[in-house]
């Protein structure tokens, strides 16, 4: 059995980001930049007013002066003339500062009268002016490669005049559920069989992590079926299997895939739930074999498939993020396996995050998994922890999982 | 000027959830349930083994006994016979407990030999058995209406045998940018004009919040254009406008829409950035008028458009969530407007979240907005706050914004 951290390192080391594709700016949200976005223009393009008022020459604009208003400069409609001695131009927020003017007299510091304006407060030089390039200048790198694009980023790329973006292709992740006792929802259920929940839960998780899931037909628990389905997944960036619940399921996947050129890296991890986990390479396609148990499959997917999908998508490689929380009730000492304990999240009176483990953690209980706000991470050999202890948690809903 | 909280209440009070649509389970991720998901079967359907071992009668299975193995019960393939005196059935995790057996003898507590098995440790009654319905029973409500479906929920709905889900239709949100000085990225830019960033940033924000954006053609700053575009948005669940930067932009939107039957509710909010905000009703279509300034538009969208989209989507009505954080540097006392200050997020040595405001907060700086991890919320008249003070922040990237 190898530790969780080592398993993740070995998985991530075997994966490379997908290549780039061009998408319309409007389709860029949530995608990962493959190339930086640089500014194609300067913003603001020229000095502009930060307020509504009058563009004036500071030397003319003492209290009591009377300036002739010779034009207006609203945003987008620059005044083409020049502010000469004794003159002013009406200006609005975002309007270009006309030639000759060196400050902005605020509207509330001015009295307008009959084509003229009188300062009631003397402006200081250079006030209320946004200088050209205050936001960015042509050539500035605005968004780095490897960034997941937010709505704000889309706005910034638009402002920098990009109708198109170069993003990483969404990694295509094949999902192969095995087992002759499982059916898809709504299909006839064989006697003693169960409805398969893994494939579509994992597909949703892949989507949440930015990948493109490809749900393969269920493969019965025999070598030919598994080998055939694996063949169909050759165009995937990653193939994920989830075992049937039959005996020796992992041996079966390995035995079925071995003749197809499967090279095993490891297959046991010191964690709970989810000890049996296959990692290897199927003739150039990385293969992640998850347990068949739905809770184990989901926990392993959070810990390994989300980081793998992110890595393939061009995001930085690393574990899923954890947050500090306080234990809502005591927990016993842990054994040598790293434990991921389903817990409810709440806030205490001081606003701190509290994680309370569910009393029953049986790994067959998918309902408890769906109800959990977080997984409490318990390190191997962690001592007993009283209520109120600091723990690390993996928050599930913020992962979309 | 009305307070932010009151503005949000008035906005949410004017909105109702969309109706339901049927989607395939595989398309359900991230959608909001319109009807509860109830279990269509019992899981596990019968008592099953929680471990690999032997199904036995506890009275027969003392240490030293020799039990005849009469069959096997792997998951999905129940043993059809009955365990009689002196008999055992090989059983695997998830396999149905055969009739007659009342406990599971663990594999590691048994010595197999020649069609027989000898307990090396006596089993206790009823051990290692998952009772029928441990996870859920037919008719149980598994997922409530109004829930945003996670990957785990998709798995649970699958396990409960639902190929289809009833979810709220994604609200269609029209986005109308106004202003004769703005162009779309890549289009020719008029002299003195700027590239429009609002429409596509807001479209991405709507998508992040679960809505379906409809980006309308830019309307020039005149009444006919705005009224015409508004007419085109009549089939939307909500129309969002963002003003041009010209003088009296909000008067213009109001003046243009008034003859179309627009009824204003309010239009000034005690906040910064983003004081001018229109809320009203355009012949049955709610209308939210955001400022034209990109930073103000985005901040107002986070505070009002995300909750509005969620409310229309069938999620509970309420403000966007805030988190506690510590100030990374001192902040001055606030005036009567509620302030939303762009800040960088980091963690201190103890793992606490630290929010450090950017030194320059000019509302024209979209780049600072894109770089911000959070908005620090400063209440009206908040006193000066030293570094290390507790503050509330709106985390932006976790909103997908």
PDB file of N, CA, C and O in Angstrom, chain B residues 322-375:
ATOM      1  N   UNK B 322     -21.006  35.267   2.263  1.00  0.00           N
ATOM      2  CA  UNK B 322     -19.749  35.927   2.640  1.00  0.00           C
ATOM      3  C   UNK B 322     -18.972  34.985   3.550  1.00  0.00           C
ATOM      4  O   UNK B 322     -19.539  34.038   4.100  1.00  0.00           O
ATOM      5  N   UNK B 323     -17.672  35.222   3.650  1.00  0.00           N
ATOM      6  CA  UNK B 323     -16.825  34.430   4.539  1.00  0.00           C
ATOM      7  C   UNK B 323     -16.079  35.373   5.468  1.00  0.00           C
ATOM      8  O   UNK B 323     -15.748  36.498   5.085  1.00  0.00           O
ATOM      9  N   UNK B 324     -15.762  34.906   6.666  1.00  0.00           N
ATOM     10  CA  UNK B 324     -14.938  35.753   7.531  1.00  0.00           C
ATOM     11  C   UNK B 324     -13.480  35.742   7.056  1.00  0.00           C
ATOM     12  O   UNK B 324     -12.985  34.730   6.561  1.00  0.00           O
ATOM     13  N   UNK B 325     -12.818  36.866   7.171  1.00  0.00           N
ATOM     14  CA  UNK B 325     -11.396  36.960   6.825  1.00  0.00           C
ATOM     15  C   UNK B 325     -10.770  38.018   7.726  1.00  0.00           C
ATOM     16  O   UNK B 325     -11.473  38.724   8.458  1.00  0.00           O
ATOM     17  N   UNK B 326      -9.442  38.082   7.670  1.00  0.00           N
ATOM     18  CA  UNK B 326      -8.715  39.097   8.439  1.00  0.00           C
ATOM     19  C   UNK B 326      -8.161  40.129   7.472  1.00  0.00           C
ATOM     20  O   UNK B 326      -7.711  39.788   6.380  1.00  0.00           O
ATOM     21  N   UNK B 327      -8.200  41.381   7.886  1.00  0.00           N
ATOM     22  CA  UNK B 327      -7.684  42.449   7.030  1.00  0.00           C
ATOM     23  C   UNK B 327      -6.166  42.363   6.919  1.00  0.00           C
ATOM     24  O   UNK B 327      -5.465  42.268   7.934  1.00  0.00           O
ATOM     25  N   UNK B 328      -5.671  42.432   5.684  1.00  0.00           N
ATOM     26  CA  UNK B 328      -4.222  42.377   5.453  1.00  0.00           C
ATOM     27  C   UNK B 328      -3.543  43.717   5.686  1.00  0.00           C
ATOM     28  O   UNK B 328      -2.327  43.789   5.817  1.00  0.00           O
ATOM     29  N   UNK B 329      -4.335  44.780   5.695  1.00  0.00           N
ATOM     30  CA  UNK B 329      -3.773  46.108   6.014  1.00  0.00           C
ATOM     31  C   UNK B 329      -4.900  46.989   6.539  1.00  0.00           C
ATOM     32  O   UNK B 329      -6.075  46.671   6.322  1.00  0.00           O
ATOM     33  N   UNK B 330      -4.541  48.073   7.186  1.00  0.00           N
ATOM     34  CA  UNK B 330      -5.576  48.917   7.789  1.00  0.00           C
ATOM     35  C   UNK B 330      -6.467  49.547   6.722  1.00  0.00           C
ATOM     36  O   UNK B 330      -6.053  49.738   5.579  1.00  0.00           O
ATOM     37  N   UNK B 331      -7.709  49.853   7.113  1.00  0.00           N
ATOM     38  CA  UNK B 331      -8.623  50.560   6.219  1.00  0.00           C
ATOM     39  C   UNK B 331      -9.224  51.742   6.954  1.00  0.00           C
ATOM     40  O   UNK B 331      -9.483  51.671   8.156  1.00  0.00           O
ATOM     41  N   UNK B 332      -9.465  52.842   6.225  1.00  0.00           N
ATOM     42  CA  UNK B 332     -10.032  54.026   6.876  1.00  0.00           C
ATOM     43  C   UNK B 332     -11.514  53.824   7.187  1.00  0.00           C
ATOM     44  O   UNK B 332     -12.140  52.879   6.709  1.00  0.00           O
ATOM     45  N   UNK B 333     -12.059  54.734   7.982  1.00  0.00           N
ATOM     46  CA  UNK B 333     -13.492  54.702   8.292  1.00  0.00           C
ATOM     47  C   UNK B 333     -14.286  54.873   7.007  1.00  0.00           C
ATOM     48  O   UNK B 333     -13.817  55.483   6.040  1.00  0.00           O
ATOM     49  N   UNK B 334     -15.462  54.323   6.974  1.00  0.00           N
ATOM     50  CA  UNK B 334     -16.310  54.387   5.783  1.00  0.00           C
ATOM     51  C   UNK B 334     -17.361  55.479   5.934  1.00  0.00           C
ATOM     52  O   UNK B 334     -17.715  55.855   7.047  1.00  0.00           O
ATOM     53  N   UNK B 335     -17.843  55.968   4.809  1.00  0.00           N
ATOM     54  CA  UNK B 335     -18.926  56.954   4.837  1.00  0.00           C
ATOM     55  C   UNK B 335     -20.284  56.242   4.823  1.00  0.00           C
ATOM     56  O   UNK B 335     -20.374  55.072   5.192  1.00  0.00           O
ATOM     57  N   UNK B 336     -21.309  56.898   4.354  1.00  0.00           N
ATOM     58  CA  UNK B 336     -22.654  56.322   4.493  1.00  0.00           C
ATOM     59  C   UNK B 336     -22.973  55.266   3.438  1.00  0.00           C
ATOM     60  O   UNK B 336     -24.024  54.628   3.501  1.00  0.00           O
ATOM     61  N   UNK B 337     -22.079  55.079   2.450  1.00  0.00           N
ATOM     62  CA  UNK B 337     -22.357  54.063   1.441  1.00  0.00           C
ATOM     63  C   UNK B 337     -21.693  52.728   1.803  1.00  0.00           C
ATOM     64  O   UNK B 337     -20.581  52.711   2.307  1.00  0.00           O
ATOM     65  N   UNK B 338     -22.360  51.635   1.531  1.00  0.00           N
ATOM     66  CA  UNK B 338     -21.741  50.320   1.752  1.00  0.00           C
ATOM     67  C   UNK B 338     -20.675  50.125   0.669  1.00  0.00           C
ATOM     68  O   UNK B 338     -20.933  50.324  -0.515  1.00  0.00           O
ATOM     69  N   UNK B 339     -19.493  49.724   1.114  1.00  0.00           N
ATOM     70  CA  UNK B 339     -18.350  49.694   0.209  1.00  0.00           C
ATOM     71  C   UNK B 339     -17.976  48.249  -0.110  1.00  0.00           C
ATOM     72  O   UNK B 339     -18.013  47.392   0.770  1.00  0.00           O
ATOM     73  N   UNK B 340     -17.633  47.987  -1.365  1.00  0.00           N
ATOM     74  CA  UNK B 340     -17.148  46.668  -1.783  1.00  0.00           C
ATOM     75  C   UNK B 340     -15.761  46.862  -2.373  1.00  0.00           C
ATOM     76  O   UNK B 340     -15.622  47.407  -3.468  1.00  0.00           O
ATOM     77  N   UNK B 341     -14.751  46.451  -1.609  1.00  0.00           N
ATOM     78  CA  UNK B 341     -13.371  46.835  -1.886  1.00  0.00           C
ATOM     79  C   UNK B 341     -12.626  45.632  -2.465  1.00  0.00           C
ATOM     80  O   UNK B 341     -12.575  44.567  -1.842  1.00  0.00           O
ATOM     81  N   UNK B 342     -12.068  45.813  -3.657  1.00  0.00           N
ATOM     82  CA  UNK B 342     -11.326  44.710  -4.292  1.00  0.00           C
ATOM     83  C   UNK B 342     -10.087  44.351  -3.476  1.00  0.00           C
ATOM     84  O   UNK B 342      -9.333  45.247  -3.062  1.00  0.00           O
ATOM     85  N   UNK B 343      -9.882  43.077  -3.260  1.00  0.00           N
ATOM     86  CA  UNK B 343      -8.802  42.642  -2.370  1.00  0.00           C
ATOM     87  C   UNK B 343      -8.160  41.365  -2.890  1.00  0.00           C
ATOM     88  O   UNK B 343      -8.791  40.568  -3.593  1.00  0.00           O
ATOM     89  N   UNK B 344      -6.897  41.200  -2.518  1.00  0.00           N
ATOM     90  CA  UNK B 344      -6.206  39.935  -2.759  1.00  0.00           C
ATOM     91  C   UNK B 344      -6.450  39.006  -1.588  1.00  0.00           C
ATOM     92  O   UNK B 344      -6.461  39.443  -0.437  1.00  0.00           O
ATOM     93  N   UNK B 345      -6.587  37.723  -1.865  1.00  0.00           N
ATOM     94  CA  UNK B 345      -6.750  36.741  -0.794  1.00  0.00           C
ATOM     95  C   UNK B 345      -5.456  35.965  -0.606  1.00  0.00           C
ATOM     96  O   UNK B 345      -4.764  35.623  -1.557  1.00  0.00           O
ATOM     97  N   UNK B 346      -5.133  35.688   0.650  1.00  0.00           N
ATOM     98  CA  UNK B 346      -3.995  34.813   0.953  1.00  0.00           C
ATOM     99  C   UNK B 346      -4.318  34.093   2.258  1.00  0.00           C
ATOM    100  O   UNK B 346      -5.397  34.260   2.814  1.00  0.00           O
ATOM    101  N   UNK B 347      -3.402  33.261   2.711  1.00  0.00           N
ATOM    102  CA  UNK B 347      -3.590  32.585   3.997  1.00  0.00           C
ATOM    103  C   UNK B 347      -2.445  32.966   4.917  1.00  0.00           C
ATOM    104  O   UNK B 347      -1.303  33.054   4.475  1.00  0.00           O
ATOM    105  N   UNK B 348      -2.745  33.173   6.187  1.00  0.00           N
ATOM    106  CA  UNK B 348      -1.649  33.426   7.114  1.00  0.00           C
ATOM    107  C   UNK B 348      -1.082  32.096   7.612  1.00  0.00           C
ATOM    108  O   UNK B 348      -1.548  31.018   7.206  1.00  0.00           O
ATOM    109  N   UNK B 349      -0.070  32.175   8.466  1.00  0.00           N
ATOM    110  CA  UNK B 349       0.625  30.958   8.908  1.00  0.00           C
ATOM    111  C   UNK B 349      -0.330  29.975   9.592  1.00  0.00           C
ATOM    112  O   UNK B 349      -0.161  28.755   9.509  1.00  0.00           O
ATOM    113  N   UNK B 350      -1.362  30.519  10.235  1.00  0.00           N
ATOM    114  CA  UNK B 350      -2.318  29.653  10.942  1.00  0.00           C
ATOM    115  C   UNK B 350      -3.409  29.130  10.022  1.00  0.00           C
ATOM    116  O   UNK B 350      -4.311  28.440  10.472  1.00  0.00           O
ATOM    117  N   UNK B 351      -3.323  29.474   8.730  1.00  0.00           N
ATOM    118  CA  UNK B 351      -4.316  28.969   7.786  1.00  0.00           C
ATOM    119  C   UNK B 351      -5.535  29.864   7.643  1.00  0.00           C
ATOM    120  O   UNK B 351      -6.443  29.547   6.898  1.00  0.00           O
ATOM    121  N   UNK B 352      -5.547  30.992   8.361  1.00  0.00           N
ATOM    122  CA  UNK B 352      -6.715  31.888   8.257  1.00  0.00           C
ATOM    123  C   UNK B 352      -6.661  32.678   6.959  1.00  0.00           C
ATOM    124  O   UNK B 352      -5.588  32.971   6.428  1.00  0.00           O
ATOM    125  N   UNK B 353      -7.843  32.995   6.463  1.00  0.00           N
ATOM    126  CA  UNK B 353      -7.975  33.742   5.216  1.00  0.00           C
ATOM    127  C   UNK B 353      -7.658  35.214   5.476  1.00  0.00           C
ATOM    128  O   UNK B 353      -8.189  35.807   6.413  1.00  0.00           O
ATOM    129  N   UNK B 354      -6.796  35.787   4.633  1.00  0.00           N
ATOM    130  CA  UNK B 354      -6.421  37.194   4.777  1.00  0.00           C
ATOM    131  C   UNK B 354      -6.813  37.937   3.513  1.00  0.00           C
ATOM    132  O   UNK B 354      -6.524  37.485   2.402  1.00  0.00           O
ATOM    133  N   UNK B 355      -7.509  39.056   3.678  1.00  0.00           N
ATOM    134  CA  UNK B 355      -7.931  39.879   2.531  1.00  0.00           C
ATOM    135  C   UNK B 355      -7.202  41.207   2.593  1.00  0.00           C
ATOM    136  O   UNK B 355      -7.335  41.951   3.569  1.00  0.00           O
ATOM    137  N   UNK B 356      -6.407  41.485   1.557  1.00  0.00           N
ATOM    138  CA  UNK B 356      -5.622  42.718   1.523  1.00  0.00           C
ATOM    139  C   UNK B 356      -6.142  43.613   0.402  1.00  0.00           C
ATOM    140  O   UNK B 356      -6.046  43.246  -0.771  1.00  0.00           O
ATOM    141  N   UNK B 357      -6.714  44.762   0.747  1.00  0.00           N
ATOM    142  CA  UNK B 357      -7.283  45.617  -0.300  1.00  0.00           C
ATOM    143  C   UNK B 357      -6.208  46.149  -1.240  1.00  0.00           C
ATOM    144  O   UNK B 357      -5.092  46.447  -0.807  1.00  0.00           O
ATOM    145  N   UNK B 358      -6.527  46.246  -2.517  1.00  0.00           N
ATOM    146  CA  UNK B 358      -5.614  46.894  -3.457  1.00  0.00           C
ATOM    147  C   UNK B 358      -5.522  48.372  -3.101  1.00  0.00           C
ATOM    148  O   UNK B 358      -6.505  48.983  -2.669  1.00  0.00           O
ATOM    149  N   UNK B 359      -4.339  48.938  -3.319  1.00  0.00           N
ATOM    150  CA  UNK B 359      -4.110  50.326  -2.922  1.00  0.00           C
ATOM    151  C   UNK B 359      -4.980  51.287  -3.726  1.00  0.00           C
ATOM    152  O   UNK B 359      -5.503  52.252  -3.197  1.00  0.00           O
ATOM    153  N   UNK B 360      -5.143  51.015  -5.008  1.00  0.00           N
ATOM    154  CA  UNK B 360      -5.939  51.908  -5.847  1.00  0.00           C
ATOM    155  C   UNK B 360      -7.239  51.194  -6.206  1.00  0.00           C
ATOM    156  O   UNK B 360      -7.222  50.073  -6.691  1.00  0.00           O
ATOM    157  N   UNK B 361      -8.368  51.843  -5.945  1.00  0.00           N
ATOM    158  CA  UNK B 361      -9.679  51.219  -6.118  1.00  0.00           C
ATOM    159  C   UNK B 361     -10.491  51.926  -7.207  1.00  0.00           C
ATOM    160  O   UNK B 361     -11.699  51.763  -7.252  1.00  0.00           O
ATOM    161  N   UNK B 362      -9.833  52.687  -8.064  1.00  0.00           N
ATOM    162  CA  UNK B 362     -10.571  53.405  -9.110  1.00  0.00           C
ATOM    163  C   UNK B 362     -11.502  52.437  -9.831  1.00  0.00           C
ATOM    164  O   UNK B 362     -11.106  51.352 -10.254  1.00  0.00           O
ATOM    165  N   UNK B 363     -12.754  52.868  -9.974  1.00  0.00           N
ATOM    166  CA  UNK B 363     -13.763  51.946 -10.492  1.00  0.00           C
ATOM    167  C   UNK B 363     -13.643  51.717 -11.993  1.00  0.00           C
ATOM    168  O   UNK B 363     -14.413  50.954 -12.563  1.00  0.00           O
ATOM    169  N   UNK B 364     -12.683  52.373 -12.647  1.00  0.00           N
ATOM    170  CA  UNK B 364     -12.475  52.088 -14.067  1.00  0.00           C
ATOM    171  C   UNK B 364     -11.485  50.936 -14.260  1.00  0.00           C
ATOM    172  O   UNK B 364     -11.256  50.495 -15.373  1.00  0.00           O
ATOM    173  N   UNK B 365     -10.894  50.435 -13.181  1.00  0.00           N
ATOM    174  CA  UNK B 365      -9.788  49.478 -13.324  1.00  0.00           C
ATOM    175  C   UNK B 365     -10.282  48.030 -13.304  1.00  0.00           C
ATOM    176  O   UNK B 365     -10.324  47.375 -12.266  1.00  0.00           O
ATOM    177  N   UNK B 366     -10.587  47.556 -14.482  1.00  0.00           N
ATOM    178  CA  UNK B 366     -11.108  46.207 -14.646  1.00  0.00           C
ATOM    179  C   UNK B 366     -10.032  45.162 -14.334  1.00  0.00           C
ATOM    180  O   UNK B 366     -10.327  44.072 -13.855  1.00  0.00           O
ATOM    181  N   UNK B 367      -8.788  45.539 -14.613  1.00  0.00           N
ATOM    182  CA  UNK B 367      -7.699  44.594 -14.359  1.00  0.00           C
ATOM    183  C   UNK B 367      -7.597  44.263 -12.868  1.00  0.00           C
ATOM    184  O   UNK B 367      -7.365  43.122 -12.493  1.00  0.00           O
ATOM    185  N   UNK B 368      -7.764  45.275 -12.033  1.00  0.00           N
ATOM    186  CA  UNK B 368      -7.764  45.047 -10.584  1.00  0.00           C
ATOM    187  C   UNK B 368      -8.952  44.177 -10.184  1.00  0.00           C
ATOM    188  O   UNK B 368      -8.869  43.330  -9.305  1.00  0.00           O
ATOM    189  N   UNK B 369     -10.069  44.381 -10.871  1.00  0.00           N
ATOM    190  CA  UNK B 369     -11.258  43.567 -10.592  1.00  0.00           C
ATOM    191  C   UNK B 369     -10.969  42.104 -10.931  1.00  0.00           C
ATOM    192  O   UNK B 369     -11.306  41.200 -10.161  1.00  0.00           O
ATOM    193  N   UNK B 370     -10.341  41.884 -12.095  1.00  0.00           N
ATOM    194  CA  UNK B 370     -10.060  40.502 -12.509  1.00  0.00           C
ATOM    195  C   UNK B 370      -9.043  39.841 -11.569  1.00  0.00           C
ATOM    196  O   UNK B 370      -9.096  38.632 -11.330  1.00  0.00           O
ATOM    197  N   UNK B 371      -8.142  40.646 -11.028  1.00  0.00           N
ATOM    198  CA  UNK B 371      -7.092  40.093 -10.160  1.00  0.00           C
ATOM    199  C   UNK B 371      -7.580  39.863  -8.732  1.00  0.00           C
ATOM    200  O   UNK B 371      -6.934  39.162  -7.954  1.00  0.00           O
ATOM    201  N   UNK B 372      -8.726  40.444  -8.387  1.00  0.00           N
ATOM    202  CA  UNK B 372      -9.192  40.371  -6.992  1.00  0.00           C
ATOM    203  C   UNK B 372      -9.680  38.967  -6.656  1.00  0.00           C
ATOM    204  O   UNK B 372     -10.381  38.339  -7.445  1.00  0.00           O
ATOM    205  N   UNK B 373      -9.292  38.472  -5.484  1.00  0.00           N
ATOM    206  CA  UNK B 373      -9.835  37.210  -5.022  1.00  0.00           C
ATOM    207  C   UNK B 373     -11.185  37.403  -4.345  1.00  0.00           C
ATOM    208  O   UNK B 373     -11.979  36.474  -4.254  1.00  0.00           O
ATOM    209  N   UNK B 374     -11.401  38.611  -3.857  1.00  0.00           N
ATOM    210  CA  UNK B 374     -12.607  38.833  -3.061  1.00  0.00           C
ATOM    211  C   UNK B 374     -12.943  40.311  -3.034  1.00  0.00           C
ATOM    212  O   UNK B 374     -12.133  41.167  -3.394  1.00  0.00           O
ATOM    213  N   UNK B 375     -14.162  40.595  -2.606  1.00  0.00           N
ATOM    214  CA  UNK B 375     -14.585  41.954  -2.277  1.00  0.00           C
ATOM    215  C   UNK B 375     -14.737  42.022  -0.762  1.00  0.00           C
ATOM    216  O   UNK B 375     -15.442  41.185  -0.164  1.00  0.00           O
TER     217      UNK B 375
END
